[in-house]
Amino acid sequence: MAAAPWNDSSNAQLAVLIDADNANPSIIEGLLAVVSRFGVASVKRIYGDWTRPNLGRWKETLLDYSIQPIQQFAYTSGKNATDSAMIIDAMDLLYTDTFDGFCLVSSDSDFTRLASRIRESGKRVIGFGEEKTPRPFVVACDQFIYTEIFKDKGTDVATPARKQLTSTQLRKNAGLVNLFRAAIDAASGEDGWAALSVVGGLIQKQAPDFDSRRYGYQKLSDLAEAIGLFTVARDGGTVLISDQKPKRPVKSTKTAAEMTAKLPG
């Protein structure tokens, strides 16, 4: 699912913390574009041992995007001092109570507890990492975005754009279909219709790494229609979805906010 506003406010203050050892510079443009939809990246820091040649490709990127490099020497072979430095910084920033949320960029499971701790403090966490990211870190975040979706045409290491799955392939994905059906059932009114924005929010809660682009569709509505099992309609500026086959959409008497308020968690 494409990124949605952070608490419906583009002015949310965010801290973007990047593990240089577990992120590729080719993703940064697309990543920061997504972050900007959630709010303002007030802090942008990247952690690593900058004396090592393997981080050389990051240096030009840091200047272009005004990302502050944080030097952390590897004191002992086999120990990741970079992770510790990033975790300590994140906690220091958390205690300032300045930020509405944190964007953690890494494919390392060592940040699982950090994500959980930040959320325990009432802040939101968006994770960014490769598809190899261990599941515990993924589900510890409010939302997790796989960096393979960020295609950089000028870099030969970028992953090709996702092939669009057919309706038959989508319907065979029982997990995907069940996510939609459970969310529609929870969000729909007596008329059987639910606001797609509410459905998308519920799916995200159940599966933090859900993203329509992983199936080759830029929009959630496009994916829902492509599955072919649901009815998608538009009522003014609101996109509605139903698990039934009604003849026409009935204007809902409930707003998206009202439907969300009645839902658990």
PDB file of C-alpha atoms in Angstrom:
ATOM      1  CA  MET A   1       0.000   0.000   0.000  1.00  0.00           C
ATOM      2  CA  ALA A   2       1.359   3.409  -0.853  1.00  0.00           C
ATOM      3  CA  ALA A   3       2.362   5.471   2.123  1.00  0.00           C
ATOM      4  CA  ALA A   4      -0.442   7.283   3.923  1.00  0.00           C
ATOM      5  CA  PRO A   5      -0.181  10.468   5.988  1.00  0.00           C
ATOM      6  CA  TRP A   6       1.270  10.021   9.480  1.00  0.00           C
ATOM      7  CA  ASN A   7      -1.686  10.568  11.812  1.00  0.00           C
ATOM      8  CA  ASP A   8      -3.221  12.568   8.957  1.00  0.00           C
ATOM      9  CA  SER A   9      -0.577  15.271   9.444  1.00  0.00           C
ATOM     10  CA  SER A  10       2.259  16.102   7.056  1.00  0.00           C
ATOM     11  CA  ASN A  11       3.841  18.180   9.853  1.00  0.00           C
ATOM     12  CA  ALA A  12       4.755  15.179  12.020  1.00  0.00           C
ATOM     13  CA  GLN A  13       8.354  15.416  13.218  1.00  0.00           C
ATOM     14  CA  LEU A  14      10.363  12.334  12.255  1.00  0.00           C
ATOM     15  CA  ALA A  15      13.825  10.986  13.001  1.00  0.00           C
ATOM     16  CA  VAL A  16      15.323   8.967  10.133  1.00  0.00           C
ATOM     17  CA  LEU A  17      18.111   6.665  11.341  1.00  0.00           C
ATOM     18  CA  ILE A  18      20.024   4.573   8.782  1.00  0.00           C
ATOM     19  CA  ASP A  19      22.257   1.569   9.363  1.00  0.00           C
ATOM     20  CA  ALA A  20      24.845   2.077   6.587  1.00  0.00           C
ATOM     21  CA  ASP A  21      26.044  -1.518   6.830  1.00  0.00           C
ATOM     22  CA  ASN A  22      22.559  -2.813   6.027  1.00  0.00           C
ATOM     23  CA  ALA A  23      21.271  -0.321   3.454  1.00  0.00           C
ATOM     24  CA  ASN A  24      22.149   0.553  -0.132  1.00  0.00           C
ATOM     25  CA  PRO A  25      22.586   4.196  -1.256  1.00  0.00           C
ATOM     26  CA  SER A  26      20.556   3.500  -4.396  1.00  0.00           C
ATOM     27  CA  ILE A  27      17.339   3.436  -2.319  1.00  0.00           C
ATOM     28  CA  ILE A  28      17.684   6.814  -0.658  1.00  0.00           C
ATOM     29  CA  GLU A  29      15.727   8.968  -3.126  1.00  0.00           C
ATOM     30  CA  GLY A  30      12.679   6.729  -3.079  1.00  0.00           C
ATOM     31  CA  LEU A  31      12.953   6.180   0.660  1.00  0.00           C
ATOM     32  CA  LEU A  32      13.022   9.877   1.539  1.00  0.00           C
ATOM     33  CA  ALA A  33      10.135  10.511  -0.863  1.00  0.00           C
ATOM     34  CA  VAL A  34       8.036   8.033   1.126  1.00  0.00           C
ATOM     35  CA  VAL A  35       9.177   9.527   4.439  1.00  0.00           C
ATOM     36  CA  SER A  36       8.039  12.969   3.238  1.00  0.00           C
ATOM     37  CA  ARG A  37       4.484  11.649   2.925  1.00  0.00           C
ATOM     38  CA  PHE A  38       4.513  10.710   6.592  1.00  0.00           C
ATOM     39  CA  GLY A  39       5.943  14.015   7.812  1.00  0.00           C
ATOM     40  CA  VAL A  40       9.093  16.104   8.083  1.00  0.00           C
ATOM     41  CA  ALA A  41      12.469  14.383   8.453  1.00  0.00           C
ATOM     42  CA  SER A  42      13.787  16.728  11.144  1.00  0.00           C
ATOM     43  CA  VAL A  43      16.765  14.443  11.803  1.00  0.00           C
ATOM     44  CA  LYS A  44      18.551  12.351   9.177  1.00  0.00           C
ATOM     45  CA  ARG A  45      21.499  10.346  10.481  1.00  0.00           C
ATOM     46  CA  ILE A  46      23.457   7.402   9.118  1.00  0.00           C
ATOM     47  CA  TYR A  47      25.729   5.171  11.169  1.00  0.00           C
ATOM     48  CA  GLY A  48      28.844   3.288  10.153  1.00  0.00           C
ATOM     49  CA  ASP A  49      32.632   3.075  10.195  1.00  0.00           C
ATOM     50  CA  TRP A  50      33.439   5.662   7.536  1.00  0.00           C
ATOM     51  CA  THR A  51      37.119   4.706   7.517  1.00  0.00           C
ATOM     52  CA  ARG A  52      36.155   1.512   5.679  1.00  0.00           C
ATOM     53  CA  PRO A  53      36.094   1.540   1.850  1.00  0.00           C
ATOM     54  CA  ASN A  54      32.836  -0.423   1.610  1.00  0.00           C
ATOM     55  CA  LEU A  55      30.871   2.684   2.643  1.00  0.00           C
ATOM     56  CA  GLY A  56      32.482   4.877   0.005  1.00  0.00           C
ATOM     57  CA  ARG A  57      29.405   4.826  -2.239  1.00  0.00           C
ATOM     58  CA  TRP A  58      27.398   6.491   0.518  1.00  0.00           C
ATOM     59  CA  LYS A  59      29.558   9.622   0.715  1.00  0.00           C
ATOM     60  CA  GLU A  60      28.192  11.465  -2.319  1.00  0.00           C
ATOM     61  CA  THR A  61      24.646  10.515  -1.332  1.00  0.00           C
ATOM     62  CA  LEU A  62      25.093  12.054   2.120  1.00  0.00           C
ATOM     63  CA  LEU A  63      25.912  15.434   0.604  1.00  0.00           C
ATOM     64  CA  ASP A  64      23.057  15.338  -1.902  1.00  0.00           C
ATOM     65  CA  TYR A  65      20.437  14.583   0.749  1.00  0.00           C
ATOM     66  CA  SER A  66      21.905  16.360   3.771  1.00  0.00           C
ATOM     67  CA  ILE A  67      22.261  13.203   5.849  1.00  0.00           C
ATOM     68  CA  GLN A  68      24.556  13.469   8.862  1.00  0.00           C
ATOM     69  CA  PRO A  69      27.145  10.665   9.061  1.00  0.00           C
ATOM     70  CA  ILE A  70      27.872   9.312  12.535  1.00  0.00           C
ATOM     71  CA  GLN A  71      31.291   7.689  12.879  1.00  0.00           C
ATOM     72  CA  GLN A  72      31.460   4.479  14.855  1.00  0.00           C
ATOM     73  CA  PHE A  73      34.668   2.471  14.893  1.00  0.00           C
ATOM     74  CA  ALA A  74      34.467  -1.312  14.983  1.00  0.00           C
ATOM     75  CA  TYR A  75      36.354  -1.827  18.223  1.00  0.00           C
ATOM     76  CA  THR A  76      36.170  -5.622  18.179  1.00  0.00           C
ATOM     77  CA  SER A  77      36.015  -7.981  15.220  1.00  0.00           C
ATOM     78  CA  GLY A  78      32.644  -9.686  14.924  1.00  0.00           C
ATOM     79  CA  LYS A  79      30.830  -7.129  17.120  1.00  0.00           C
ATOM     80  CA  ASN A  80      28.530  -4.557  15.522  1.00  0.00           C
ATOM     81  CA  ALA A  81      29.274  -1.318  17.323  1.00  0.00           C
ATOM     82  CA  THR A  82      27.263   0.573  14.691  1.00  0.00           C
ATOM     83  CA  ASP A  83      24.012  -0.999  15.897  1.00  0.00           C
ATOM     84  CA  SER A  84      24.736   0.003  19.475  1.00  0.00           C
ATOM     85  CA  ALA A  85      25.473   3.597  18.492  1.00  0.00           C
ATOM     86  CA  MET A  86      22.251   3.855  16.505  1.00  0.00           C
ATOM     87  CA  ILE A  87      20.185   2.373  19.342  1.00  0.00           C
ATOM     88  CA  ILE A  88      21.693   4.751  21.917  1.00  0.00           C
ATOM     89  CA  ASP A  89      21.056   7.735  19.656  1.00  0.00           C
ATOM     90  CA  ALA A  90      17.469   6.631  19.061  1.00  0.00           C
ATOM     91  CA  MET A  91      16.807   6.421  22.789  1.00  0.00           C
ATOM     92  CA  ASP A  92      18.366   9.840  23.369  1.00  0.00           C
ATOM     93  CA  LEU A  93      16.098  11.315  20.687  1.00  0.00           C
ATOM     94  CA  LEU A  94      13.091   9.473  22.127  1.00  0.00           C
ATOM     95  CA  TYR A  95      13.648  10.986  25.576  1.00  0.00           C
ATOM     96  CA  THR A  96      13.587  14.515  24.140  1.00  0.00           C
ATOM     97  CA  ASP A  97       9.892  13.897  23.371  1.00  0.00           C
ATOM     98  CA  THR A  98      10.377  16.012  20.238  1.00  0.00           C
ATOM     99  CA  PHE A  99       9.510  13.429  17.617  1.00  0.00           C
ATOM    100  CA  ASP A 100       6.205  11.919  16.553  1.00  0.00           C
ATOM    101  CA  GLY A 101       7.860   8.908  15.015  1.00  0.00           C
ATOM    102  CA  PHE A 102      11.010   7.149  13.915  1.00  0.00           C
ATOM    103  CA  CYS A 103      12.043   5.693  10.565  1.00  0.00           C
ATOM    104  CA  LEU A 104      14.532   2.858  11.082  1.00  0.00           C
ATOM    105  CA  VAL A 105      16.424   1.811   7.966  1.00  0.00           C
ATOM    106  CA  SER A 106      18.046  -1.603   8.355  1.00  0.00           C
ATOM    107  CA  SER A 107      17.574  -5.289   7.583  1.00  0.00           C
ATOM    108  CA  ASP A 108      19.064  -6.285  10.938  1.00  0.00           C
ATOM    109  CA  SER A 109      16.968  -8.034  13.575  1.00  0.00           C
ATOM    110  CA  ASP A 110      19.045  -6.319  16.300  1.00  0.00           C
ATOM    111  CA  PHE A 111      16.649  -3.371  16.049  1.00  0.00           C
ATOM    112  CA  THR A 112      13.584  -5.420  16.974  1.00  0.00           C
ATOM    113  CA  ARG A 113      13.607  -4.407  20.633  1.00  0.00           C
ATOM    114  CA  LEU A 114      14.313  -0.777  19.732  1.00  0.00           C
ATOM    115  CA  ALA A 115      11.218  -0.649  17.525  1.00  0.00           C
ATOM    116  CA  SER A 116       9.111  -2.208  20.277  1.00  0.00           C
ATOM    117  CA  ARG A 117      10.455   0.203  22.904  1.00  0.00           C
ATOM    118  CA  ILE A 118       9.717   3.246  20.765  1.00  0.00           C
ATOM    119  CA  ARG A 119       6.159   2.065  20.204  1.00  0.00           C
ATOM    120  CA  GLU A 120       5.730   1.460  23.928  1.00  0.00           C
ATOM    121  CA  SER A 121       6.373   5.193  24.342  1.00  0.00           C
ATOM    122  CA  GLY A 122       3.462   6.018  22.076  1.00  0.00           C
ATOM    123  CA  LYS A 123       5.572   6.882  19.028  1.00  0.00           C
ATOM    124  CA  ARG A 124       5.125   5.333  15.619  1.00  0.00           C
ATOM    125  CA  VAL A 125       7.790   3.307  13.852  1.00  0.00           C
ATOM    126  CA  ILE A 126       8.237   2.820  10.125  1.00  0.00           C
ATOM    127  CA  GLY A 127      10.842   0.232   9.191  1.00  0.00           C
ATOM    128  CA  PHE A 128      12.683   0.057   5.877  1.00  0.00           C
ATOM    129  CA  GLY A 129      14.712  -2.984   4.875  1.00  0.00           C
ATOM    130  CA  GLU A 130      15.285  -5.703   2.327  1.00  0.00           C
ATOM    131  CA  GLU A 131      12.990  -8.696   1.999  1.00  0.00           C
ATOM    132  CA  LYS A 132      15.549 -10.786   3.856  1.00  0.00           C
ATOM    133  CA  THR A 133      14.748  -8.792   7.016  1.00  0.00           C
ATOM    134  CA  PRO A 134      13.879 -11.183   9.873  1.00  0.00           C
ATOM    135  CA  ARG A 135      10.178 -11.323  10.653  1.00  0.00           C
ATOM    136  CA  PRO A 136      10.484 -10.227  14.304  1.00  0.00           C
ATOM    137  CA  PHE A 137      11.815  -6.800  13.259  1.00  0.00           C
ATOM    138  CA  VAL A 138       9.143  -6.454  10.576  1.00  0.00           C
ATOM    139  CA  VAL A 139       6.214  -7.065  12.932  1.00  0.00           C
ATOM    140  CA  ALA A 140       7.745  -4.898  15.667  1.00  0.00           C
ATOM    141  CA  CYS A 141       7.118  -1.857  13.429  1.00  0.00           C
ATOM    142  CA  ASP A 142       3.813  -0.114  12.767  1.00  0.00           C
ATOM    143  CA  GLN A 143       4.600  -0.377   9.080  1.00  0.00           C
ATOM    144  CA  PHE A 144       7.480  -2.003   7.230  1.00  0.00           C
ATOM    145  CA  ILE A 145       8.431  -1.088   3.672  1.00  0.00           C
ATOM    146  CA  TYR A 146      10.689  -3.328   1.635  1.00  0.00           C
ATOM    147  CA  THR A 147      13.383  -1.317  -0.096  1.00  0.00           C
ATOM    148  CA  GLU A 148      13.304  -3.461  -3.241  1.00  0.00           C
ATOM    149  CA  ILE A 149      10.387  -1.316  -4.414  1.00  0.00           C
ATOM    150  CA  PHE A 150      12.688   1.696  -4.752  1.00  0.00           C
ATOM    151  CA  LYS A 151      14.021   1.399  -8.268  1.00  0.00           C
ATOM    152  CA  ASP A 152      16.970   3.622  -9.192  1.00  0.00           C
ATOM    153  CA  LYS A 153      17.338   3.585 -12.976  1.00  0.00           C
ATOM    154  CA  GLY A 154      20.813   5.035 -12.766  1.00  0.00           C
ATOM    155  CA  THR A 155      22.217   2.272 -10.566  1.00  0.00           C
ATOM    156  CA  ASP A 156      22.979  -1.212 -11.799  1.00  0.00           C
ATOM    157  CA  VAL A 157      22.430  -2.743  -8.351  1.00  0.00           C
ATOM    158  CA  ALA A 158      18.787  -1.713  -8.190  1.00  0.00           C
ATOM    159  CA  THR A 159      16.106  -4.389  -8.207  1.00  0.00           C
ATOM    160  CA  PRO A 160      13.857  -4.395 -11.313  1.00  0.00           C
ATOM    161  CA  ALA A 161      10.295  -3.141 -10.961  1.00  0.00           C
ATOM    162  CA  ARG A 162       7.850  -5.760  -9.696  1.00  0.00           C
ATOM    163  CA  LYS A 163       5.939  -7.727 -12.293  1.00  0.00           C
ATOM    164  CA  GLN A 164       2.212  -7.185 -12.017  1.00  0.00           C
ATOM    165  CA  LEU A 165       0.500 -10.345 -10.818  1.00  0.00           C
ATOM    166  CA  THR A 166      -2.604 -11.516 -12.661  1.00  0.00           C
ATOM    167  CA  SER A 167      -6.040 -11.854 -11.103  1.00  0.00           C
ATOM    168  CA  THR A 168      -5.649 -15.630 -11.066  1.00  0.00           C
ATOM    169  CA  GLN A 169      -2.335 -15.391  -9.218  1.00  0.00           C
ATOM    170  CA  LEU A 170      -3.773 -12.917  -6.710  1.00  0.00           C
ATOM    171  CA  ARG A 171      -6.844 -15.043  -5.966  1.00  0.00           C
ATOM    172  CA  LYS A 172      -4.619 -18.049  -5.295  1.00  0.00           C
ATOM    173  CA  ASN A 173      -2.885 -16.080  -2.541  1.00  0.00           C
ATOM    174  CA  ALA A 174      -5.115 -17.112   0.353  1.00  0.00           C
ATOM    175  CA  GLY A 175      -3.250 -14.928   2.842  1.00  0.00           C
ATOM    176  CA  LEU A 176      -3.827 -11.808   0.746  1.00  0.00           C
ATOM    177  CA  VAL A 177      -7.503 -12.567   0.136  1.00  0.00           C
ATOM    178  CA  ASN A 178      -8.100 -13.308   3.812  1.00  0.00           C
ATOM    179  CA  LEU A 179      -6.466 -10.017   4.832  1.00  0.00           C
ATOM    180  CA  PHE A 180      -8.909  -8.114   2.636  1.00  0.00           C
ATOM    181  CA  ARG A 181     -11.939 -10.090   3.765  1.00  0.00           C
ATOM    182  CA  ALA A 182     -11.200  -9.747   7.470  1.00  0.00           C
ATOM    183  CA  ALA A 183     -10.593  -5.999   7.150  1.00  0.00           C
ATOM    184  CA  ILE A 184     -13.727  -5.441   5.064  1.00  0.00           C
ATOM    185  CA  ASP A 185     -15.819  -7.407   7.551  1.00  0.00           C
ATOM    186  CA  ALA A 186     -14.473  -5.331  10.446  1.00  0.00           C
ATOM    187  CA  ALA A 187     -14.936  -1.964   8.719  1.00  0.00           C
ATOM    188  CA  SER A 188     -18.185  -2.413   6.774  1.00  0.00           C
ATOM    189  CA  GLY A 189     -21.542  -1.047   7.799  1.00  0.00           C
ATOM    190  CA  GLU A 190     -24.934  -2.722   7.551  1.00  0.00           C
ATOM    191  CA  ASP A 191     -24.992  -1.943   3.830  1.00  0.00           C
ATOM    192  CA  GLY A 192     -21.907  -4.103   3.320  1.00  0.00           C
ATOM    193  CA  TRP A 193     -19.669  -1.226   2.199  1.00  0.00           C
ATOM    194  CA  ALA A 194     -16.458  -0.068   3.839  1.00  0.00           C
ATOM    195  CA  ALA A 195     -14.163   2.879   3.143  1.00  0.00           C
ATOM    196  CA  LEU A 196     -11.070   1.512   1.410  1.00  0.00           C
ATOM    197  CA  SER A 197      -8.850   3.831   3.458  1.00  0.00           C
ATOM    198  CA  VAL A 198     -10.119   2.187   6.657  1.00  0.00           C
ATOM    199  CA  VAL A 199      -9.669  -1.280   5.172  1.00  0.00           C
ATOM    200  CA  GLY A 200      -6.110  -0.393   4.216  1.00  0.00           C
ATOM    201  CA  GLY A 201      -5.366   0.788   7.738  1.00  0.00           C
ATOM    202  CA  LEU A 202      -6.661  -2.461   9.230  1.00  0.00           C
ATOM    203  CA  ILE A 203      -4.633  -4.555   6.790  1.00  0.00           C
ATOM    204  CA  GLN A 204      -1.529  -2.574   7.769  1.00  0.00           C
ATOM    205  CA  LYS A 205      -2.137  -3.357  11.432  1.00  0.00           C
ATOM    206  CA  GLN A 206      -2.388  -7.057  10.709  1.00  0.00           C
ATOM    207  CA  ALA A 207       0.523  -7.155   8.260  1.00  0.00           C
ATOM    208  CA  PRO A 208       3.001  -4.271   8.749  1.00  0.00           C
ATOM    209  CA  ASP A 209       4.865  -5.226   5.564  1.00  0.00           C
ATOM    210  CA  PHE A 210       1.766  -5.147   3.339  1.00  0.00           C
ATOM    211  CA  ASP A 211       2.357  -3.035   0.234  1.00  0.00           C
ATOM    212  CA  SER A 212       0.318  -3.163  -2.971  1.00  0.00           C
ATOM    213  CA  ARG A 213       3.466  -2.386  -4.950  1.00  0.00           C
ATOM    214  CA  ARG A 214       4.896  -5.783  -4.020  1.00  0.00           C
ATOM    215  CA  TYR A 215       2.153  -7.258  -6.216  1.00  0.00           C
ATOM    216  CA  GLY A 216       2.840  -4.795  -9.040  1.00  0.00           C
ATOM    217  CA  TYR A 217       0.070  -2.279  -8.260  1.00  0.00           C
ATOM    218  CA  GLN A 218       0.736   1.327  -7.295  1.00  0.00           C
ATOM    219  CA  LYS A 219      -2.595   1.835  -5.507  1.00  0.00           C
ATOM    220  CA  LEU A 220      -4.554  -0.245  -3.034  1.00  0.00           C
ATOM    221  CA  SER A 221      -7.710   0.279  -5.104  1.00  0.00           C
ATOM    222  CA  ASP A 222      -5.978  -1.108  -8.200  1.00  0.00           C
ATOM    223  CA  LEU A 223      -4.927  -4.214  -6.277  1.00  0.00           C
ATOM    224  CA  ALA A 224      -8.401  -4.707  -4.802  1.00  0.00           C
ATOM    225  CA  GLU A 225      -9.999  -4.497  -8.245  1.00  0.00           C
ATOM    226  CA  ALA A 226      -7.380  -6.792  -9.787  1.00  0.00           C
ATOM    227  CA  ILE A 227      -8.117  -9.554  -7.258  1.00  0.00           C
ATOM    228  CA  GLY A 228     -11.576  -9.737  -8.800  1.00  0.00           C
ATOM    229  CA  LEU A 229     -13.380 -10.977  -5.681  1.00  0.00           C
ATOM    230  CA  PHE A 230     -14.473  -7.596  -4.333  1.00  0.00           C
ATOM    231  CA  THR A 231     -16.638  -4.752  -5.534  1.00  0.00           C
ATOM    232  CA  VAL A 232     -14.893  -1.375  -5.615  1.00  0.00           C
ATOM    233  CA  ALA A 233     -16.905   1.797  -6.166  1.00  0.00           C
ATOM    234  CA  ARG A 234     -16.554   5.524  -5.682  1.00  0.00           C
ATOM    235  CA  ASP A 235     -18.959   7.644  -3.688  1.00  0.00           C
ATOM    236  CA  GLY A 236     -17.874  11.195  -4.375  1.00  0.00           C
ATOM    237  CA  GLY A 237     -14.267  11.414  -3.229  1.00  0.00           C
ATOM    238  CA  THR A 238     -14.455   8.223  -1.159  1.00  0.00           C
ATOM    239  CA  VAL A 239     -13.426   4.823  -2.491  1.00  0.00           C
ATOM    240  CA  LEU A 240     -15.652   2.046  -1.128  1.00  0.00           C
ATOM    241  CA  ILE A 241     -15.169  -1.707  -1.134  1.00  0.00           C
ATOM    242  CA  SER A 242     -17.498  -4.613  -0.457  1.00  0.00           C
ATOM    243  CA  ASP A 243     -17.051  -8.370  -0.167  1.00  0.00           C
ATOM    244  CA  GLN A 244     -20.541  -8.757  -1.576  1.00  0.00           C
ATOM    245  CA  LYS A 245     -21.897  -8.074  -5.041  1.00  0.00           C
ATOM    246  CA  PRO A 246     -24.412  -5.251  -4.471  1.00  0.00           C
ATOM    247  CA  LYS A 247     -25.986  -3.588  -7.493  1.00  0.00           C
ATOM    248  CA  ARG A 248     -24.875  -0.128  -6.508  1.00  0.00           C
ATOM    249  CA  PRO A 249     -23.024   1.513  -3.621  1.00  0.00           C
ATOM    250  CA  VAL A 250     -25.199   2.873  -0.832  1.00  0.00           C
ATOM    251  CA  LYS A 251     -23.957   6.124   0.633  1.00  0.00           C
ATOM    252  CA  SER A 252     -22.544   5.323   4.043  1.00  0.00           C
ATOM    253  CA  THR A 253     -23.845   7.293   6.990  1.00  0.00           C
ATOM    254  CA  LYS A 254     -20.568   6.748   8.840  1.00  0.00           C
ATOM    255  CA  THR A 255     -17.353   8.606   8.227  1.00  0.00           C
ATOM    256  CA  ALA A 256     -14.007   6.840   7.980  1.00  0.00           C
ATOM    257  CA  ALA A 257     -13.078   8.300  11.368  1.00  0.00           C
ATOM    258  CA  GLU A 258     -16.242   6.896  12.948  1.00  0.00           C
ATOM    259  CA  MET A 259     -15.630   3.460  11.497  1.00  0.00           C
ATOM    260  CA  THR A 260     -12.039   3.503  12.721  1.00  0.00           C
ATOM    261  CA  ALA A 261     -13.091   4.595  16.227  1.00  0.00           C
ATOM    262  CA  LYS A 262     -15.221   1.485  16.732  1.00  0.00           C
ATOM    263  CA  LEU A 263     -12.396  -0.855  15.837  1.00  0.00           C
ATOM    264  CA  PRO A 264     -10.067  -2.430  18.407  1.00  0.00           C
ATOM    265  CA  GLY A 265      -6.392  -1.374  18.743  1.00  0.00           C
TER     266      GLY A 265
END
